[in-house]
Coordinates of N, CA and C in Angstrom, one line a residue:
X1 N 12.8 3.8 -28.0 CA 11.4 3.4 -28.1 C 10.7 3.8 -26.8
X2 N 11.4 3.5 -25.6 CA 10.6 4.1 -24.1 C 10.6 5.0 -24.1
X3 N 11.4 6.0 -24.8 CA 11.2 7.8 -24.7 C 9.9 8.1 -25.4
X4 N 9.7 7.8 -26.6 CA 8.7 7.7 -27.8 C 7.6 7.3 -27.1
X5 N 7.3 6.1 -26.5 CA 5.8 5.8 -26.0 C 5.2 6.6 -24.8
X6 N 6.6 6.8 -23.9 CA 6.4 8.0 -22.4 C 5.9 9.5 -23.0
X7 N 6.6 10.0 -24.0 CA 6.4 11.4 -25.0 C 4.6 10.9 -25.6
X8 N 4.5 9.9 -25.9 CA 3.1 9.8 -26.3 C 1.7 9.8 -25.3
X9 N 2.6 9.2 -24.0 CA 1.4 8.8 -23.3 C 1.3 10.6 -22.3
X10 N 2.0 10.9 -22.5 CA 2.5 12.4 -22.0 C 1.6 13.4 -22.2
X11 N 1.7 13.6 -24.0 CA 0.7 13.9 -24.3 C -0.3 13.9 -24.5
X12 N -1.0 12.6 -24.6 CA -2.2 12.2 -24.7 C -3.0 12.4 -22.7
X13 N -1.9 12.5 -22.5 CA -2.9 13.3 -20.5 C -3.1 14.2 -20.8
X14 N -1.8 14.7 -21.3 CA -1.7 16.5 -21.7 C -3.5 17.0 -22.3
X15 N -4.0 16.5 -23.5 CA -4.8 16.6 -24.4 C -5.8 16.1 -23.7
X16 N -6.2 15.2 -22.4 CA -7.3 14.5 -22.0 C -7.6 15.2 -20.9
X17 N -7.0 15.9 -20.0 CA -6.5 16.5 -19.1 C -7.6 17.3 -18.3
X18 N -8.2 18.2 -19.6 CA -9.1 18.8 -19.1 C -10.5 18.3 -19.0
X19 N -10.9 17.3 -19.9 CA -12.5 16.0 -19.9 C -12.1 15.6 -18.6
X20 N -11.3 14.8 -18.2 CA -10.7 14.2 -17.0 C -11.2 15.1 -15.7
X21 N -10.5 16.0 -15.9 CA -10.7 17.2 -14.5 C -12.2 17.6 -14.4
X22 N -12.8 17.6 -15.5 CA -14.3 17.7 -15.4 C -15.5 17.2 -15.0
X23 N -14.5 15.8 -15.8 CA -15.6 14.3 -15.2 C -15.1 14.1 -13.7
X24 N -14.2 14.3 -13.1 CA -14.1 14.3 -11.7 C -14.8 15.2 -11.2
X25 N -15.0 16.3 -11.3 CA -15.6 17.3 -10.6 C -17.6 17.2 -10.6
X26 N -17.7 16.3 -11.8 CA -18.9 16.1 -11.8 C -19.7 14.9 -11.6
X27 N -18.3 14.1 -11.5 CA -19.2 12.6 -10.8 C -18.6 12.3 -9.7
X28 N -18.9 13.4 -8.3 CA -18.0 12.6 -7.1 C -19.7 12.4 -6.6
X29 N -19.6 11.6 -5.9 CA -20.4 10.9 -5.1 C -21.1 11.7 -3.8
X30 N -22.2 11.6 -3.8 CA -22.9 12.4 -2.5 C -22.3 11.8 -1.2
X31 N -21.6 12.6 -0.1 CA -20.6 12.3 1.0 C -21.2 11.3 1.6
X32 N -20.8 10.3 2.7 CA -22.1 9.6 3.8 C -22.4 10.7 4.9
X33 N -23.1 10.8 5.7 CA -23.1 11.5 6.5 C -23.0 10.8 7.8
X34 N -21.7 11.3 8.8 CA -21.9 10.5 10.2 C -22.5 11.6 11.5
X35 N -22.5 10.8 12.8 CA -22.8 12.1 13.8 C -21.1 12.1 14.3
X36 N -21.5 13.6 14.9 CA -20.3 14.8 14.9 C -19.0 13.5 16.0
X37 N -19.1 12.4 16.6 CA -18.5 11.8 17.2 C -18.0 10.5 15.8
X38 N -18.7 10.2 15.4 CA -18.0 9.2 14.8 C -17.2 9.8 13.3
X39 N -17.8 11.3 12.9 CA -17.0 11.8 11.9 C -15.5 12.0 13.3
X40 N -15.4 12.6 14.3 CA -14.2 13.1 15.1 C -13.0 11.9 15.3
X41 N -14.0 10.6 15.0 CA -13.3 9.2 15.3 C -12.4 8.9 13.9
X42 N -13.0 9.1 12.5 CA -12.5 9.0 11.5 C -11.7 10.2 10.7
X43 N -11.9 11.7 11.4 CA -10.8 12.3 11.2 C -9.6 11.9 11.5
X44 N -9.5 11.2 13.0 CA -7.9 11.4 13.6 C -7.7 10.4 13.0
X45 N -8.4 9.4 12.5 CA -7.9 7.6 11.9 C -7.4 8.2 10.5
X46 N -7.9 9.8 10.2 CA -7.4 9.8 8.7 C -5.8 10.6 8.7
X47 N -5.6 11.2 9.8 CA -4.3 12.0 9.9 C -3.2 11.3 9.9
X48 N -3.5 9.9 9.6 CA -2.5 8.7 9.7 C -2.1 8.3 8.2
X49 N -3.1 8.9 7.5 CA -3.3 8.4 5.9 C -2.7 9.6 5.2
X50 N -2.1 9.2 3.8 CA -1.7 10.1 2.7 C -1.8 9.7 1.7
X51 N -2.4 10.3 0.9 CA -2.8 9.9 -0.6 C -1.4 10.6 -1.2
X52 N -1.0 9.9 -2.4 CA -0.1 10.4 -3.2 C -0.5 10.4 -4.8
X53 N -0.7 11.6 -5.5 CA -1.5 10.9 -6.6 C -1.0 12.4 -7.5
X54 N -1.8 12.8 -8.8 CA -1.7 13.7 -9.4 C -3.2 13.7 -10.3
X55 N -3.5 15.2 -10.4 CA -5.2 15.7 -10.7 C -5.3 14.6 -12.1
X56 N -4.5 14.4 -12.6 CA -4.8 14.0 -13.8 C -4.8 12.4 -14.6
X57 N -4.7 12.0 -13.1 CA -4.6 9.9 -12.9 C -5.6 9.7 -13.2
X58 N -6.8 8.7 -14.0 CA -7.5 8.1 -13.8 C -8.1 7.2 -12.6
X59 N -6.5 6.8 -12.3 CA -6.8 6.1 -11.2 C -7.2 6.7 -9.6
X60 N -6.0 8.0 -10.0 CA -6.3 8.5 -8.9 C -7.5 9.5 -8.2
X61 N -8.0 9.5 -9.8 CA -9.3 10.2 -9.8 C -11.0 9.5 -9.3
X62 N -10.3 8.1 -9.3 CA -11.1 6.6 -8.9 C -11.1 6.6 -7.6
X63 N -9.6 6.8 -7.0 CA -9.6 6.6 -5.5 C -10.2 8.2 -4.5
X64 N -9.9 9.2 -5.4 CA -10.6 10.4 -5.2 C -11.7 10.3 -4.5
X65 N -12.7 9.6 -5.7 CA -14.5 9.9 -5.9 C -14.5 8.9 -4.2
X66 N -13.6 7.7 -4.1 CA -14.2 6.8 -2.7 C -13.7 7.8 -1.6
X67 N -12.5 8.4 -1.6 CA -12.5 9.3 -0.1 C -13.5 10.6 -0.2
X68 N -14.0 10.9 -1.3 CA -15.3 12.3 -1.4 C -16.6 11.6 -0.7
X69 N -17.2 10.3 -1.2 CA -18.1 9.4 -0.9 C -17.9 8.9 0.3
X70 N -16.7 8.2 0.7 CA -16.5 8.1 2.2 C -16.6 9.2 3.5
X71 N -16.6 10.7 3.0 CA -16.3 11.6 3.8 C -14.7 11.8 4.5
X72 N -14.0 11.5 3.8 CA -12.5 11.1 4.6 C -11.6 12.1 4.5
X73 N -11.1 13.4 5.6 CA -10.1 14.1 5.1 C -8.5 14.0 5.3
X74 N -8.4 13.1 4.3 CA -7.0 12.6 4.1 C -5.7 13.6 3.4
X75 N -4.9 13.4 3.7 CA -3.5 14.5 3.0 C -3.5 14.4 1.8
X76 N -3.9 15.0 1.0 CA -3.1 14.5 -0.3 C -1.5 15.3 -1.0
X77 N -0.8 14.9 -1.8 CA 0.0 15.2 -2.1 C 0.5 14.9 -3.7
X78 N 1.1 15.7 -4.3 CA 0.9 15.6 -6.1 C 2.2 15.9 -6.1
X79 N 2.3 14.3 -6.8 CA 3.4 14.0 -7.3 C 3.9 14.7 -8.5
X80 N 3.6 15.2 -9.3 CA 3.6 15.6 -10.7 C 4.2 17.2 -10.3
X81 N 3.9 17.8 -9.3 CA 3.9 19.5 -8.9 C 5.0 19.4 -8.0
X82 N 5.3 18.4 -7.1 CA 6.1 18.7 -5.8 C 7.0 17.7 -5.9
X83 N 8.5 18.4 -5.9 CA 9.6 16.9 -6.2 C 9.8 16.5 -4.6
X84 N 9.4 17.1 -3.7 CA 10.0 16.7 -2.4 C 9.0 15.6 -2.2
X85 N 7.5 15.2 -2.5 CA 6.6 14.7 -2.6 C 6.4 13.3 -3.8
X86 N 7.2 13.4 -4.5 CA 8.1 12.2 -5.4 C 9.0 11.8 -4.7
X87 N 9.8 12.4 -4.2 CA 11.0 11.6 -3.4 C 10.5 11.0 -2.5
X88 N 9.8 11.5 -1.2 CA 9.2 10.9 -0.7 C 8.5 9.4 -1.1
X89 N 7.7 9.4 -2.2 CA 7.1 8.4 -2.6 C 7.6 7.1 -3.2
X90 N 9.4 7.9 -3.4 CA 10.1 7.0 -4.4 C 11.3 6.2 -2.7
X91 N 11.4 6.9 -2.1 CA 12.4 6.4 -1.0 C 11.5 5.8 -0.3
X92 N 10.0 6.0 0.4 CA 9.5 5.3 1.0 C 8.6 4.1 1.0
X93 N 8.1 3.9 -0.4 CA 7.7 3.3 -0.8 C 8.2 2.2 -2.0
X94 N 9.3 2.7 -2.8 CA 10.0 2.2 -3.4 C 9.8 2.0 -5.0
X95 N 9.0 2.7 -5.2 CA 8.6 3.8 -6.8 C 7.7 5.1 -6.6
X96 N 8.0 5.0 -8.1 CA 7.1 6.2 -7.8 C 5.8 5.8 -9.2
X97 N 5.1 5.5 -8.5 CA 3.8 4.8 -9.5 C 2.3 5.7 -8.5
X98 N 1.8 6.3 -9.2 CA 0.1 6.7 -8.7 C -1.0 6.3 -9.1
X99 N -2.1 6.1 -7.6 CA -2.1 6.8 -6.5 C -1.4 5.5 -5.8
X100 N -1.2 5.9 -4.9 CA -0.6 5.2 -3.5 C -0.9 6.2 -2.2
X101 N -1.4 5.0 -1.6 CA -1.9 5.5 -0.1 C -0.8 5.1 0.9
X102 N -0.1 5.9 1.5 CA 0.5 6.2 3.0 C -0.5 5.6 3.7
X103 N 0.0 4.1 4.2 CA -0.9 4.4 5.9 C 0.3 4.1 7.0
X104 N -0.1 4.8 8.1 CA 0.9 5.0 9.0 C 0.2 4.1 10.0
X105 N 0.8 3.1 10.4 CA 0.5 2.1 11.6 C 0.5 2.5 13.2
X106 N 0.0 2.1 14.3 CA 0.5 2.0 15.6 C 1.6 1.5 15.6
X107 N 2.9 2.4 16.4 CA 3.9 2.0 16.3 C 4.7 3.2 15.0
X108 N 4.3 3.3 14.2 CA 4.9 4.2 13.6 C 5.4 3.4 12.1
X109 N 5.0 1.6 12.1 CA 5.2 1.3 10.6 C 4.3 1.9 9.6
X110 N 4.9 1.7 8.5 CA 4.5 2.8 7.5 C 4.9 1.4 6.4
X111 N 2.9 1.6 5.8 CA 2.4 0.5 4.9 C 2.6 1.6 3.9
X112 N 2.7 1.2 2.0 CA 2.8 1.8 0.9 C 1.2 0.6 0.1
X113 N 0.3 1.1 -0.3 CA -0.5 0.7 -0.5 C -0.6 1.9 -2.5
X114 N -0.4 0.2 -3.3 CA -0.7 0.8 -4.5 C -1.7 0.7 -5.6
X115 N -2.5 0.1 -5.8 CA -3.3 -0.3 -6.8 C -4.7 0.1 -6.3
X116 N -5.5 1.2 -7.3 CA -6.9 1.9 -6.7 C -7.4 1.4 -6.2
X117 N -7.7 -0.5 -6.8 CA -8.8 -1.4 -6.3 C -8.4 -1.7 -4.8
X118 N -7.3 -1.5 -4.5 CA -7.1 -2.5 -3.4 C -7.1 -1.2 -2.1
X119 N -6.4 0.5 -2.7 CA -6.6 1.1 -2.0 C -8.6 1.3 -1.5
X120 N -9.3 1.4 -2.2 CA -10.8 1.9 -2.6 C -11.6 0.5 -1.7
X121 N -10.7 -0.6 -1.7 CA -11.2 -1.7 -1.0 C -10.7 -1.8 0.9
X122 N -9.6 -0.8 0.5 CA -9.0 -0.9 2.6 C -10.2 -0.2 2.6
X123 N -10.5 1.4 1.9 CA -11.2 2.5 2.5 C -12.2 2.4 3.0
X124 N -13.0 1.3 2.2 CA -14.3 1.0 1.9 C -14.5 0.1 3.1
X125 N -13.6 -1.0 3.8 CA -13.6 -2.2 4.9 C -13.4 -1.1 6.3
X126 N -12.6 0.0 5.8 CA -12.2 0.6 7.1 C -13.1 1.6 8.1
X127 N -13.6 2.7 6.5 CA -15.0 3.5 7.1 C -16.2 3.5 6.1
X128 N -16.6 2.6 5.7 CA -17.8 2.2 5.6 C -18.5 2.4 6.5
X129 N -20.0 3.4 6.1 CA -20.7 3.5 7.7 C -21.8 2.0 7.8

């Protein structure tokens, strides 16, 4: 029965796939605009971050539209295309569920942040202008 529902839900991205990719591309958000010092402040705060997601998430098409609207150039990486990029996500975080945000701490701890709302709510507390 879990093969049958995953085979279903499989295809049904498969088939939505392309409205999806479209509605992303046509409802991101107008960027914020900072001055050239405080965008310099929130680049390096973003070389710390990694998005883990695949073009075709809802969700992570959610958390997308907030780093386009935030101006944030964050790493992304697609789980669906790259197995070294799944392993990653499955050893260091401890599944493999998308999107999930990498954030890398001072010090070098390394948070796994999973659910849109809550990633779209750090992003939003952290660089909100």
């Amino acid at each position: 029965m879990n093969v049958v529902i995953r085979f279903f839900f499989r295809a049904l991205r498969r088939l939505l796939m392309p409205f999806m990719l479209a509605y992303a591309a046509l409802s991101k958000p107008k960027p914020v605009t900072r001055s050239k010092e405080e965008q310099a402040k929130v680049d390096a705060a973003c070389r710390q971050l990694t998005l883990y997601q695949f073009a075709s998430c809802p969700f992570c098409i959610k958390v997308k539209k907030q780093i386009h609207g935030l101006a944030l150039p964050i790493g992304m990486k697609n789980t669906q295309k790259d197995p070294e990029a799944r392993e990653e996500l499955e050893r260091g975080g401890g599944r493999v569920k998308v999107p999930c945000l990498k954030i890398v701490h001072d010090g070098g701890r390394e948070e796994w942040m999973y659910e849109s709302d809550d990633i779209n709510r750090y992003l939003k507390e952290r660089f909100a202008v």
